[in-house]
PDB file of C-alpha atoms in Angstrom:
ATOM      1  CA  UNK M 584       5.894  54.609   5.218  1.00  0.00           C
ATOM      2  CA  UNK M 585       2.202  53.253   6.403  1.00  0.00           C
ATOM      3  CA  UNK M 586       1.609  52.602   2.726  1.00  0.00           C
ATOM      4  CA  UNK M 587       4.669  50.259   2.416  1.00  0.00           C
ATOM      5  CA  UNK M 588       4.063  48.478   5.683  1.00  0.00           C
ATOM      6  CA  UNK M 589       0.318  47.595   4.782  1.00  0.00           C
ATOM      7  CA  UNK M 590       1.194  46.510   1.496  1.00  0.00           C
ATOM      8  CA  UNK M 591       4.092  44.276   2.910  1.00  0.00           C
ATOM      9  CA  UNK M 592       1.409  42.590   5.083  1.00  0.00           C
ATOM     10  CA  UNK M 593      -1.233  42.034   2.787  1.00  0.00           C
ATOM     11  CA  UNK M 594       1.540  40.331   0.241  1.00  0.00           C
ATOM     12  CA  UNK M 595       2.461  37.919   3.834  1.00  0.00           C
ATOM     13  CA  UNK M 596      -0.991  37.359   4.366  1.00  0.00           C
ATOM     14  CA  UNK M 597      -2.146  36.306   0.659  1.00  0.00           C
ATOM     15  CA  UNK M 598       1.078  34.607  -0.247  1.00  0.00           C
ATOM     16  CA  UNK M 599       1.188  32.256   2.977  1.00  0.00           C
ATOM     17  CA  UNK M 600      -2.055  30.738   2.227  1.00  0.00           C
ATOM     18  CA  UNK M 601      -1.286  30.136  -0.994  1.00  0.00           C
ATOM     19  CA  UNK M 602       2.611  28.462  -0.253  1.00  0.00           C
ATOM     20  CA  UNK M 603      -0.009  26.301   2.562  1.00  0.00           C
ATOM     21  CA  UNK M 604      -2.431  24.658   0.046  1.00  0.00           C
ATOM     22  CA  UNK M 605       0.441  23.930  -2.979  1.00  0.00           C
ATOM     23  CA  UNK M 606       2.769  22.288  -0.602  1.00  0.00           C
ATOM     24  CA  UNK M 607      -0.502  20.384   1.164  1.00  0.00           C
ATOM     25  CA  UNK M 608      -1.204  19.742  -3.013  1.00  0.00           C
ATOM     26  CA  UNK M 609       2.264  17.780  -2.958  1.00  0.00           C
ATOM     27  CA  UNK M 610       2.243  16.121  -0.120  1.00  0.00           C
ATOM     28  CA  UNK M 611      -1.158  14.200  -0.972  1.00  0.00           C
ATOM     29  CA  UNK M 612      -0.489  13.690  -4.467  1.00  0.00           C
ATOM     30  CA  UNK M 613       1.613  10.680  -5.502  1.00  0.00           C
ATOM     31  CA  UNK M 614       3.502  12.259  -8.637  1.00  0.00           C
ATOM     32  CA  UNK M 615       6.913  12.941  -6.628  1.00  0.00           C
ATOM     33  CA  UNK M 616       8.519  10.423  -9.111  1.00  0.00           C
ATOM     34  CA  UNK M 617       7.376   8.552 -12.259  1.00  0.00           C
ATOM     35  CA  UNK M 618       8.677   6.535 -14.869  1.00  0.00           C
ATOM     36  CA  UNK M 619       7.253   4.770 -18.127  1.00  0.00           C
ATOM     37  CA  UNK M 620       7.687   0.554 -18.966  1.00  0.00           C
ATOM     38  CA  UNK M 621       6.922  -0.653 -22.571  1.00  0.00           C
ATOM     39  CA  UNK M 622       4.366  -3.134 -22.704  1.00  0.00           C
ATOM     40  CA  UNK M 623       4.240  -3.436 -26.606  1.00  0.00           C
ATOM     41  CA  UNK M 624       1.616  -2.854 -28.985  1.00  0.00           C
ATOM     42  CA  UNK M 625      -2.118  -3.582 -29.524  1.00  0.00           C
ATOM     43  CA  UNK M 626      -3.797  -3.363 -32.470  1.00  0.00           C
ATOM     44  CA  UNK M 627      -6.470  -0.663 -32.751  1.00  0.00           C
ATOM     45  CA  UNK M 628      -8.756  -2.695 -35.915  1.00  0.00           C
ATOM     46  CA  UNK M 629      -8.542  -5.053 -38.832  1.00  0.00           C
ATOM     47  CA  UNK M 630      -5.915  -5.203 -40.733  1.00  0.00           C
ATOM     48  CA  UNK M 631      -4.023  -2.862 -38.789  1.00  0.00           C
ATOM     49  CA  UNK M 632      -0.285  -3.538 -38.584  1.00  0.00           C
ATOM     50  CA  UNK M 633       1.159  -0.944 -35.891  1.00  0.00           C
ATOM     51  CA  UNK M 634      -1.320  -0.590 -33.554  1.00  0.00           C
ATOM     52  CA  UNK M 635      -0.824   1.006 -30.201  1.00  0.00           C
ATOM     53  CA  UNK M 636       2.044   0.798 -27.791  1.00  0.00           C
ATOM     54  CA  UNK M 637       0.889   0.508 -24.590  1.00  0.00           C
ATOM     55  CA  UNK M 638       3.001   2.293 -21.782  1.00  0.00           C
ATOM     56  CA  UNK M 639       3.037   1.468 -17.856  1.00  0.00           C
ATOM     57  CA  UNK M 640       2.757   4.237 -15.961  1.00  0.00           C
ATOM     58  CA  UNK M 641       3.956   3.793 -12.722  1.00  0.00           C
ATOM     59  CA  UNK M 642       4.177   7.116  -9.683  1.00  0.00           C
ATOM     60  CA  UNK M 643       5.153   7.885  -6.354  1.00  0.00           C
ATOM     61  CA  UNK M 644       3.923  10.229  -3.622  1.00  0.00           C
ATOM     62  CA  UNK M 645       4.817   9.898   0.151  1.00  0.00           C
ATOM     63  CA  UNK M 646       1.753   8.131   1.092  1.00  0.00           C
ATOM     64  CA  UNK M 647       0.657   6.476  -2.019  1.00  0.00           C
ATOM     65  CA  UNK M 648       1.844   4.889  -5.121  1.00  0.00           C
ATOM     66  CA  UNK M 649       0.280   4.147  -8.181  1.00  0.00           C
ATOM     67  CA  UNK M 650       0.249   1.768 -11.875  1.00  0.00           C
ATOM     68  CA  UNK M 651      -1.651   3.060 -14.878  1.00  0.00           C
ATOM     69  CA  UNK M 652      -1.838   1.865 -18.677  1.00  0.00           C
ATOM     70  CA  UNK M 653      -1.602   4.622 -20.823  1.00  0.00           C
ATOM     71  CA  UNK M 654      -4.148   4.677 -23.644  1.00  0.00           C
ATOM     72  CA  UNK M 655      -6.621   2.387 -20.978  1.00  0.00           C
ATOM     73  CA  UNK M 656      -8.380   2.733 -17.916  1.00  0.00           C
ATOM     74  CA  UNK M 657      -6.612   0.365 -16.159  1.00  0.00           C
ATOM     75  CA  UNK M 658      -5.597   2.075 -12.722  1.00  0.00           C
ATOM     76  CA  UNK M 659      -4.515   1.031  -9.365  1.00  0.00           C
ATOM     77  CA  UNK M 660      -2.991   3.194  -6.560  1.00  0.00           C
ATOM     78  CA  UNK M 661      -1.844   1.801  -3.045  1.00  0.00           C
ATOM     79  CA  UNK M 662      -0.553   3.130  -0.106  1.00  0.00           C
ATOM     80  CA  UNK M 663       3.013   3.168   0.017  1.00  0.00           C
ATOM     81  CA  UNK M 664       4.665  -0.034   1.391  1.00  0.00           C
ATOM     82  CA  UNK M 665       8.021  -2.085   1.667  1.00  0.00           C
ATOM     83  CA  UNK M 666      11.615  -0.914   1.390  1.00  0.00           C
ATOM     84  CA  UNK M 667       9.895   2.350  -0.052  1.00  0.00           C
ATOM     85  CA  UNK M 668       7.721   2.892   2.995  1.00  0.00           C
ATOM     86  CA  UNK M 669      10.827   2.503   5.583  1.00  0.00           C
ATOM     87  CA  UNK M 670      13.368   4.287   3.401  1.00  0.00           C
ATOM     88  CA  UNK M 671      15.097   6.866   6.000  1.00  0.00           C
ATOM     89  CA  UNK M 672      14.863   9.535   3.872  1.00  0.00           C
ATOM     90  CA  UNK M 673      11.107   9.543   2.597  1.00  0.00           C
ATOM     91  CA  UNK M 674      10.569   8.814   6.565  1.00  0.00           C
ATOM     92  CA  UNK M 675      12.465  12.409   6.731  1.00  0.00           C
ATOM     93  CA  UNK M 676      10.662  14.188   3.931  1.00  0.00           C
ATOM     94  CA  UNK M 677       7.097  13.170   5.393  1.00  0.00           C
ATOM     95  CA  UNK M 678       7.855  14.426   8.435  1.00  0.00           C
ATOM     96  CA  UNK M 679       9.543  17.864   7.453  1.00  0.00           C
ATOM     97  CA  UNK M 680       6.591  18.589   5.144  1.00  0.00           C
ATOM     98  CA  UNK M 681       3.951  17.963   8.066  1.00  0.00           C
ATOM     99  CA  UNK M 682       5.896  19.904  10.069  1.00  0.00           C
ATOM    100  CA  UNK M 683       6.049  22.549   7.506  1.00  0.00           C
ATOM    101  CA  UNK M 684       2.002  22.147   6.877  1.00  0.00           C
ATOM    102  CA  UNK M 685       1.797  22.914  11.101  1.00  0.00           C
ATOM    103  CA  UNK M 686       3.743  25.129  11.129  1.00  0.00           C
ATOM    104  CA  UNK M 687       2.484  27.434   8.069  1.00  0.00           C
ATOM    105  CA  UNK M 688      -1.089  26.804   9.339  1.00  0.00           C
ATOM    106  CA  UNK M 689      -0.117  28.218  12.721  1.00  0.00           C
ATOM    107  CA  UNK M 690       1.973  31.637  11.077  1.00  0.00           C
ATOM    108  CA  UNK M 691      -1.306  32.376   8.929  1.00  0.00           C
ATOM    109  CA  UNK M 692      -3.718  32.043  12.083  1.00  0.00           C
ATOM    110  CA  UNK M 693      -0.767  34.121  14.379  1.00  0.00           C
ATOM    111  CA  UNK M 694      -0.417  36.560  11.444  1.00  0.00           C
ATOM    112  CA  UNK M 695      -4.091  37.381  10.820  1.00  0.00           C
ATOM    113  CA  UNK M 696      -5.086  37.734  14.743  1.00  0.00           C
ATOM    114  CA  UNK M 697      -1.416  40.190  14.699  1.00  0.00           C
ATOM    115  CA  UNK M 698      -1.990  42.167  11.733  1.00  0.00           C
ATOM    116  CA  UNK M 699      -4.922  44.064  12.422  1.00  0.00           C
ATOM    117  CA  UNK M 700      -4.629  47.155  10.173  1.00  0.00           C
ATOM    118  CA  UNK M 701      -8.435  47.508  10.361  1.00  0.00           C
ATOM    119  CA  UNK M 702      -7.872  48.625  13.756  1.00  0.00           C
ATOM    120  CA  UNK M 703      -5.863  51.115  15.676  1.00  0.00           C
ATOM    121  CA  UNK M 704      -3.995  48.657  17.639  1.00  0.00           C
ATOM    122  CA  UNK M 705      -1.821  46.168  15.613  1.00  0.00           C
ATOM    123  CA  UNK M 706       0.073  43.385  17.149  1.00  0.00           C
ATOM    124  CA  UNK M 707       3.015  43.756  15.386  1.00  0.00           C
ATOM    125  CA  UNK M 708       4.906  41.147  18.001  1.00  0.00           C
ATOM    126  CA  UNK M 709       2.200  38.140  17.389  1.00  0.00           C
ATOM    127  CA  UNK M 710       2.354  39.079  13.347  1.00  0.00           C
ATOM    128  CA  UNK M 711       5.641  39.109  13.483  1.00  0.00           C
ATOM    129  CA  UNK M 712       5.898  35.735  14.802  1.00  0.00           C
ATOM    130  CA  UNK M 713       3.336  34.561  12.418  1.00  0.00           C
ATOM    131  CA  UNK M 714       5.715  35.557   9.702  1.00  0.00           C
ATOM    132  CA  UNK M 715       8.572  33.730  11.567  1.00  0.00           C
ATOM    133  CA  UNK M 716       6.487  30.594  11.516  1.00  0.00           C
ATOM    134  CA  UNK M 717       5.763  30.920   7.825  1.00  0.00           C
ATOM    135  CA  UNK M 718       8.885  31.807   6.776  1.00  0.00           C
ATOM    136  CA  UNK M 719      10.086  28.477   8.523  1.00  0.00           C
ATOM    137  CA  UNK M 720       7.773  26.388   7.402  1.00  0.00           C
ATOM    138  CA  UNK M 721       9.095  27.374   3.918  1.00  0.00           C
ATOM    139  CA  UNK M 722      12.459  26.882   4.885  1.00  0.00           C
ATOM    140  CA  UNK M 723      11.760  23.179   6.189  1.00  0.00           C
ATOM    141  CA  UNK M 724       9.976  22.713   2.799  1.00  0.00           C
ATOM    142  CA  UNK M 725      12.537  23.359   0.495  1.00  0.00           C
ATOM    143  CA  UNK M 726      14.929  21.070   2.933  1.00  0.00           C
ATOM    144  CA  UNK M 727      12.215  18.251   2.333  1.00  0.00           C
ATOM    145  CA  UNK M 728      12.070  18.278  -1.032  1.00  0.00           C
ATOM    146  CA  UNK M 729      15.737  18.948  -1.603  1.00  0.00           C
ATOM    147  CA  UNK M 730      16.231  15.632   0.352  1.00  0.00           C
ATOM    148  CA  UNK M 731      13.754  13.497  -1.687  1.00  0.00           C
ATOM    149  CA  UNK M 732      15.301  14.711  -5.074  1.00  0.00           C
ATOM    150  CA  UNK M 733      18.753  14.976  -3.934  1.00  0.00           C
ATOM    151  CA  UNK M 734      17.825  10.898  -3.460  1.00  0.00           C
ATOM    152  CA  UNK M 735      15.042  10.159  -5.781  1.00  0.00           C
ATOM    153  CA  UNK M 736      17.415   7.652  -7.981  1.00  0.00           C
ATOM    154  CA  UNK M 737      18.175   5.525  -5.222  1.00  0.00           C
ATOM    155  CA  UNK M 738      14.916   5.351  -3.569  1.00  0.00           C
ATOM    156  CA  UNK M 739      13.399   2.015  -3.250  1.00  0.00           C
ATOM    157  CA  UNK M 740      10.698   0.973  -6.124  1.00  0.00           C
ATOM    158  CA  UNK M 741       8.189  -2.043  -5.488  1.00  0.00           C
ATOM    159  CA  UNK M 742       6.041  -3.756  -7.165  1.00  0.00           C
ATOM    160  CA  UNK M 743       2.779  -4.982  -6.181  1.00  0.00           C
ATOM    161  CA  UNK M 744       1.660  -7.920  -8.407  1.00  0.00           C
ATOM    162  CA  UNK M 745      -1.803  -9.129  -6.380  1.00  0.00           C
ATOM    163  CA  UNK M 746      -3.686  -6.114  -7.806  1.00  0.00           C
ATOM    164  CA  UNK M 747      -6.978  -6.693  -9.352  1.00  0.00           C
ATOM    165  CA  UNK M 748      -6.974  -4.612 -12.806  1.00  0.00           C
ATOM    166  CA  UNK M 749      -3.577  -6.279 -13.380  1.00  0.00           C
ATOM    167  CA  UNK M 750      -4.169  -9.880 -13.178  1.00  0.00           C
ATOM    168  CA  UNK M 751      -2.068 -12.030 -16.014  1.00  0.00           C
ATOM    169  CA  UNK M 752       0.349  -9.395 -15.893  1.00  0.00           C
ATOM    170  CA  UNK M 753       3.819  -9.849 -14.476  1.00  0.00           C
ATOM    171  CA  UNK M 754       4.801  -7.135 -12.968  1.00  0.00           C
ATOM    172  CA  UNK M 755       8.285  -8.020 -12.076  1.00  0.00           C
ATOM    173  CA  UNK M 756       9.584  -9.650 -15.758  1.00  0.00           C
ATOM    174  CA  UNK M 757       9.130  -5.396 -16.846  1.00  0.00           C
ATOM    175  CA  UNK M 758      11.682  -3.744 -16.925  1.00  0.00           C
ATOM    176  CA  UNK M 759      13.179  -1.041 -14.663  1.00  0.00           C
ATOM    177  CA  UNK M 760      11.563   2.035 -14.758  1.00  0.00           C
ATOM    178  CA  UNK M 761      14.049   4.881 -14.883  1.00  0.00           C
ATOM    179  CA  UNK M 762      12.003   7.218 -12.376  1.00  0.00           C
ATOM    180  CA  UNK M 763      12.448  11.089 -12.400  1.00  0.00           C
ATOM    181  CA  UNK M 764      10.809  13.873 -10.525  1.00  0.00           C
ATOM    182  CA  UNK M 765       7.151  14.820 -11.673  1.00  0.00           C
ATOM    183  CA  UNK M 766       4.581  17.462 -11.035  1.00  0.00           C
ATOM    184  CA  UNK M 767       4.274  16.731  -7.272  1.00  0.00           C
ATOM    185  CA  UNK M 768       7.701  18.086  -6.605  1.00  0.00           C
ATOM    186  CA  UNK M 769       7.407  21.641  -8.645  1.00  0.00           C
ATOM    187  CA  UNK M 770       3.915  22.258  -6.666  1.00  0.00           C
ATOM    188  CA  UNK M 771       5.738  21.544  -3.634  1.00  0.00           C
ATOM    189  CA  UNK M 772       8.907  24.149  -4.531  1.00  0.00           C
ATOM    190  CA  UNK M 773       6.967  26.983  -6.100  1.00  0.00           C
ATOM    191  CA  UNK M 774       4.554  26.654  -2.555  1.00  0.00           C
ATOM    192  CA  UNK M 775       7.774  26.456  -0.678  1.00  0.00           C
ATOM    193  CA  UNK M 776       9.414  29.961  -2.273  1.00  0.00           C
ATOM    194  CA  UNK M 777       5.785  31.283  -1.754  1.00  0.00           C
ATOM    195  CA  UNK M 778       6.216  30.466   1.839  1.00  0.00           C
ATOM    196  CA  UNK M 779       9.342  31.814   2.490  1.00  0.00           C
ATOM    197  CA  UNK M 780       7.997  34.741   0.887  1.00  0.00           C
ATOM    198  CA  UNK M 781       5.180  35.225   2.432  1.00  0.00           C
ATOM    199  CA  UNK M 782       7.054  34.693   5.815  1.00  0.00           C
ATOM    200  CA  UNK M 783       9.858  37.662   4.724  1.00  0.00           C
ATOM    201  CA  UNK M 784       6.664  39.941   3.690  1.00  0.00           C
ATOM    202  CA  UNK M 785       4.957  39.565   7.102  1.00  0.00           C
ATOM    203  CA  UNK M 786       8.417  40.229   9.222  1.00  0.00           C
ATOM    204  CA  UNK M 787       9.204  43.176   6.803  1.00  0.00           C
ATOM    205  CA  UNK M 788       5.708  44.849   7.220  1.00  0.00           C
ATOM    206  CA  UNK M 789       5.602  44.680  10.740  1.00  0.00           C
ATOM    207  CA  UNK M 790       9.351  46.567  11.564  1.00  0.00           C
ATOM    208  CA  UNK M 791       7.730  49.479   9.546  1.00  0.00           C
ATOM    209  CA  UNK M 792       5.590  51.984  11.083  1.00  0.00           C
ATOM    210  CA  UNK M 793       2.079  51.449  12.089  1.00  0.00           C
ATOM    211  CA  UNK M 794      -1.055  51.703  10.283  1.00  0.00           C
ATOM    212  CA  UNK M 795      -2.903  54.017   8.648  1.00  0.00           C
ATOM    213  CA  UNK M 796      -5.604  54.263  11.069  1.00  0.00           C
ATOM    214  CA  UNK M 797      -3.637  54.497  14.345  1.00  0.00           C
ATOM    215  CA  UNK M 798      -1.190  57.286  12.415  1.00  0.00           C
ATOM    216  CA  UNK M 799      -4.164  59.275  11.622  1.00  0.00           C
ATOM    217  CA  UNK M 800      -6.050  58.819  15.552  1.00  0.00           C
ATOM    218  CA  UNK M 801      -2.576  60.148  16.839  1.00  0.00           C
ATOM    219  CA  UNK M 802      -2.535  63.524  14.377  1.00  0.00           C
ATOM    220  CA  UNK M 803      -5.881  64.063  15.094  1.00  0.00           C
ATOM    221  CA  UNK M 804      -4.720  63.842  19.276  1.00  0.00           C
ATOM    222  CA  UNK M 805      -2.048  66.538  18.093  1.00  0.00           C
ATOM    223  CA  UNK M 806      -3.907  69.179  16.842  1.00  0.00           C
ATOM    224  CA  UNK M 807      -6.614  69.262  19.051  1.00  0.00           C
ATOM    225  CA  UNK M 808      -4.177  69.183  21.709  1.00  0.00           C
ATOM    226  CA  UNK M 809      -2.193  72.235  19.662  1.00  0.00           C
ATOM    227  CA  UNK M 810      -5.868  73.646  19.589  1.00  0.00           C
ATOM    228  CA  UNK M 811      -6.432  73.336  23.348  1.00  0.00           C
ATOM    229  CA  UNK M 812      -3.130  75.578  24.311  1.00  0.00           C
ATOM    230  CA  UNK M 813      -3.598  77.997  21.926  1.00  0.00           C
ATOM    231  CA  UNK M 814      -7.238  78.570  23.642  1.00  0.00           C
TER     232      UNK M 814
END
């Protein structure tokens, strides 16, 4: 059905972009993995007892890491460094995830020249390998971020103690932060999913038959052909 096989490659064509800027959202973000270190309380004016407990915030991305005081503005981020940095497997997720970004960027520009339904002549083989592309990029995606949380736990954490909003503070006398995924990592698998899908949509719309517009040019060739003989 035309109907079915346009609507399959609009869904590829919206849904790709989409999977390509949440999983470029993760990937530049550093919430992949967070955790929380008392720091004890402050008092918040006089005479009062409680006060405030102040938390350490401390995150994670592939490229950057950063410390935070909840309930302040103290803030630092760095670029990642150290055991972290070299770990084998964040070395492995970085790369599958830029090779996912490539990848997906490639599909969508493969899948839009390919997909021409606003013509007569759609070229369902360079769409169809722009939903391949996608579809992989996806795939390599959800193997990158299976990896890092498969691993998050034993993943490397340092600490940087020459950082200027944290002088007087000793960083290492904290103690450990028991890390666990954050909001970094569900961008990057609902983008991944979207990928995939996106990918399917694309490969499904283009074994279907063609488009409107060429399906209407060729009944048009019919009957005034059918016209011609019976003149």
């Amino acid at each position: 059905m035309p109907g079915t096989a346009s609507a399959s490659i609009v869904t590829g064509i919206v849904f790709a972009p989409l999977g390509l800027v949440l999983v470029f959202t993760a990937a530049i973000t550093p919430q992949w993995r967070e955790g929380q270190a008392r720091l004890g309380r402050v008092g918040t004016g006089v005479g009062e007892s409680r006060g405030i407990e102040l938390l350490l915030l401390r995150s994670d991305g592939l490229w950057e890491s950063c410390l935070q005081v909840v309930h302040s503005e103290l803030r630092e981020c760095w670029p990642v460094s150290g055991a972290y940095q070299h770990d084998s497997r964040v070395r492995a997720t970085r790369g599958l995830v830029l090779t996912s970004l490539f990848l997906c960027g490639s599909g969508i520009v493969l899948a839009s020249v390919g997909a021409r339904c606003w013509t007569d002549t759609p070229l369902r083989n360079v769409a169809g390998a722009g939903g391949l592309l996608v579809a992989l990029a996806g795939v390599l995606s959800l193997a990158a971020l299976s990896i890092y949380t498969h691993h998050l736990p034993k993943l490397a954490v340092e600490l940087v103690s020459n950082m200027s909003d944290f002088q007087g503070l000793d960083l290492h006398k904290l103690p450990s932060l028991a890390l666990r995924p954050a909001g970094s990592l569900y961008f990057g698998w609902v983008g991944a999913w979207v990928q995939v899908l996106g990918g399917l949509a694309l490969l499904f719309g283009v074994g279907r038959p063609q488009c409107p517009g060429r399906t209407r040019r060729v009944q048009r060739e019919i009957v005034m052909k059918a016209y011609d003989v019976s003149c």
